[in-house]
């Protein structure tokens, strides 16, 4: 993966975000990471709707998205991104503690690129993030243009 | 028969004498033919005569010419031509000129002379003109007669002329040859010919002459004959013609006057005869007109038939009785009109008339009316005979007897019908007289009562049909019958022969004689024992069933689907409905409507009977949910009625609703467990491992005997991480503890016993406001509480709900402006609505539903809280038939609307 690709992590639990970041780093992913604490923040960033940080046109992004978050949950964020003709190009990886098959199916139906369950057992968690790292290393990420 | 009265004028025309000329035509024809034959004969005679005259004349002329020429030429002429001292050319020309001249004078054709030598015949002279013209008749003659045999006839004795005829292209000719011998005994022949071309025209002239002469002969003869016939045969012809006219019926024809005595006598006789005949005819005509009027006016059909059964005459009554125009009937056959079944009978009748030779009566048969129906006729007929006495036909009279026949038939049918009823009736028929003695007893009476007809007739029925108990009632019935109180009906017990008691229904009527006296009573009895028993059984069954319905604690009613009239409601339904509702319209009693319900299922169940129709219905009139089964059943009177069983499922509905809510709650709980409870665990395990990693690194350094500086460096690097890891672990355990406490709280609130009662919300909110007084004052909020309607609910739980709402309102106030919280209320229908309004930060539209979710918090970092308040509020309200909703505009404030069951009619 190109070093210029920015990894967006939407995760309300700071501990989780830190563990993900740490293990991505260990997996050799050195890209810039932007954290968001809920769904609303990441939507505001991508759609440039509210004051605060906003994406810049011509950048490439990968979004790691938790499902259960305050204000706007992950599936809604996914639905909004996939409904936008430009933003829908962003690879979205769902990272969540829920392994409810209905939830998994719904996210795939909405168009997520991958779905990752956060295992409680840390070795498995580390392994999962390492695999995510491998995925991120090989995935081709398009640049996102437009102003939405 | 009747034309002589219409034609006197025509008869007078016929009397014109000119007409009688035709009488003599035959005679005149004969005279004409005779004249023509005479003329033809005369002409033929003339033709033959003139022909022989012509031929004779021609022969004379030729012979004269030939003798003259022969003499004139002399017997040495040929030697003079052929010899030394031959004739000069001029002399020879003169000879030839003389020949020519002779021919012209005598009308001959040719004159010539030849010398017969031994080997040939030589022409010595001839008529000249034609020698030079080969195409002339002359040349042709010589060609024709060139052969030596032409002169053969003249080879006989000399000096005898030989005649012969010839035919050539110009017609018939005649030739004469005169042979002579010269001094040297040489034969020389002088000849002449004549062409009788005019012979045929002469014959034609002869014919014309004959015709003219015939005509000349005919005219005077004809005139003479005509004159003669007019005088004698003419008179008799006129008399004959007059007689012919009289024979044809023209008696007024004039008779010719004549001076012949015989003719006069004949005419006088004829005149006398004719006057007598006229008188007779007058009499006949009078009698015929009487007869005719009779025939035309009688209501019966008078007809004549030929021996072959063909109508020759029918009277006008035919049209009246059978419809056809009278004129159409003659020429048509009797059998054409008569019913095929009746034909043999009619044929037998005609045969009988023929055999007996006299008038016969009384044959009955059907004749088809012009319009189709059959009419009954009776006919009498007699034979018609010719001069020899042979039967040539029949004269008859036919009368229409249809109505009589039909009456007879109806009577017969009626009798048969009554007989059949009498014998096969399911009713016992008993006829009895004034003394109660049985006079008639039919088969069914035998069957019902067991007594045979013979046993019953003649006995008093009171003795053997009535048990003691029934005698009094029956006696009254008998009395009233004899006093003519009819119709009479009674139902009473009777005895059978075997002693059984049966229940009979009796219908009685009286019999009267011609003076109107009562002669007896006809009683019809029906054994209704069995029917009665069954009716009672059915009734008992039905009563029992309705009794069972009364004991069912669900609403059952029966209504007429056509009139909507309520026929039955069970006790349970009656208790729900106001007063006595039997006979009311179902839609009035059950739904409080003035017209049939829009959702009425009558049509459907009638269509699909006996299939039931099951449906659910909320009766707004009663405020209950029902599961309804409708079907058509048969009512006791036989009509189809609507049976409805309505099971109250209001409680089931409520519990279903509660169950659904519980399920959702449970689902949320599971979701929370799978996510929210696992989240802290991920942190606990993750950061403890991170801690392990750090400790392992430090441990490795310690064991590996690293120097202090290196150890210190690593420890300094790892220490903040380790501290943060421990903080995260502890934070996660706290988070988990909070979640578990929250779950416990939710569980408790869901299990708390509810005491639903009318609540004075004004009082409740007043107390609640008082408990918030400190926080309100601290936050600088204006709290206003309006006039609130009462509601039904659990006081503790309702207080909890409003407490949570006020707490939220205070928590999410906009720091940028003074806070205002208002609590307003209104009763809407059977609900009480309360609005908790604030002017706080508001909620974005897409978050409005999330806020009721378990542990859902919109602003986790900014405010305290467990994410439980609204979840618990909704859960509590769900248990009290209440609802909660939110209306909000971000940046302007939120309004929470709480709905609870109202308190009807009264204010607390």
PDB file of N, CA and C in Angstrom, chain B residues 677-678 680-681 684 731-741:
ATOM      1  N   UNK B 677     -20.224  -5.612  26.449  1.00  0.00           N
ATOM      2  CA  UNK B 677     -19.502  -6.304  27.538  1.00  0.00           C
ATOM      3  C   UNK B 677     -18.180  -6.870  27.039  1.00  0.00           C
ATOM      4  N   UNK B 678     -18.109  -7.128  25.736  1.00  0.00           N
ATOM      5  CA  UNK B 678     -16.852  -7.674  25.220  1.00  0.00           C
ATOM      6  C   UNK B 678     -15.804  -6.580  25.026  1.00  0.00           C
ATOM      7  N   UNK B 680     -14.816  -3.958  26.877  1.00  0.00           N
ATOM      8  CA  UNK B 680     -13.833  -3.799  27.963  1.00  0.00           C
ATOM      9  C   UNK B 680     -12.925  -5.017  28.108  1.00  0.00           C
ATOM     10  N   UNK B 681     -13.486  -6.218  27.783  1.00  0.00           N
ATOM     11  CA  UNK B 681     -12.668  -7.421  27.920  1.00  0.00           C
ATOM     12  C   UNK B 681     -11.491  -7.400  26.944  1.00  0.00           C
ATOM     13  N   UNK B 684      -9.024  -5.276  28.518  1.00  0.00           N
ATOM     14  CA  UNK B 684      -8.379  -5.892  29.688  1.00  0.00           C
ATOM     15  C   UNK B 684      -7.328  -6.902  29.214  1.00  0.00           C
ATOM     16  N   UNK B 731      -9.840   1.172  33.881  1.00  0.00           N
ATOM     17  CA  UNK B 731     -11.002   1.863  33.295  1.00  0.00           C
ATOM     18  C   UNK B 731     -11.975   0.856  32.707  1.00  0.00           C
ATOM     19  N   UNK B 732     -11.420  -0.166  32.073  1.00  0.00           N
ATOM     20  CA  UNK B 732     -12.284  -1.170  31.458  1.00  0.00           C
ATOM     21  C   UNK B 732     -13.065  -1.929  32.507  1.00  0.00           C
ATOM     22  N   UNK B 733     -12.437  -2.257  33.618  1.00  0.00           N
ATOM     23  CA  UNK B 733     -13.170  -2.972  34.676  1.00  0.00           C
ATOM     24  C   UNK B 733     -14.258  -2.087  35.251  1.00  0.00           C
ATOM     25  N   UNK B 734     -14.005  -0.795  35.374  1.00  0.00           N
ATOM     26  CA  UNK B 734     -15.050   0.133  35.859  1.00  0.00           C
ATOM     27  C   UNK B 734     -16.224   0.181  34.878  1.00  0.00           C
ATOM     28  N   UNK B 735     -15.805   0.275  33.606  1.00  0.00           N
ATOM     29  CA  UNK B 735     -16.847   0.347  32.555  1.00  0.00           C
ATOM     30  C   UNK B 735     -17.739  -0.891  32.635  1.00  0.00           C
ATOM     31  N   UNK B 736     -17.103  -2.022  32.820  1.00  0.00           N
ATOM     32  CA  UNK B 736     -17.835  -3.276  32.884  1.00  0.00           C
ATOM     33  C   UNK B 736     -18.759  -3.314  34.089  1.00  0.00           C
ATOM     34  N   UNK B 737     -18.238  -2.822  35.181  1.00  0.00           N
ATOM     35  CA  UNK B 737     -19.043  -2.768  36.403  1.00  0.00           C
ATOM     36  C   UNK B 737     -20.283  -1.909  36.169  1.00  0.00           C
ATOM     37  N   UNK B 738     -20.073  -0.747  35.536  1.00  0.00           N
ATOM     38  CA  UNK B 738     -21.207   0.142  35.254  1.00  0.00           C
ATOM     39  C   UNK B 738     -22.254  -0.552  34.382  1.00  0.00           C
ATOM     40  N   UNK B 739     -21.733  -1.232  33.368  1.00  0.00           N
ATOM     41  CA  UNK B 739     -22.665  -1.911  32.463  1.00  0.00           C
ATOM     42  C   UNK B 739     -23.482  -2.948  33.216  1.00  0.00           C
ATOM     43  N   UNK B 740     -22.813  -3.695  34.049  1.00  0.00           N
ATOM     44  CA  UNK B 740     -23.525  -4.751  34.775  1.00  0.00           C
ATOM     45  C   UNK B 740     -24.537  -4.154  35.734  1.00  0.00           C
ATOM     46  N   UNK B 741     -24.167  -3.009  36.368  1.00  0.00           N
ATOM     47  CA  UNK B 741     -25.102  -2.331  37.276  1.00  0.00           C
ATOM     48  C   UNK B 741     -26.328  -1.851  36.509  1.00  0.00           C
TER      49      UNK B 741
END
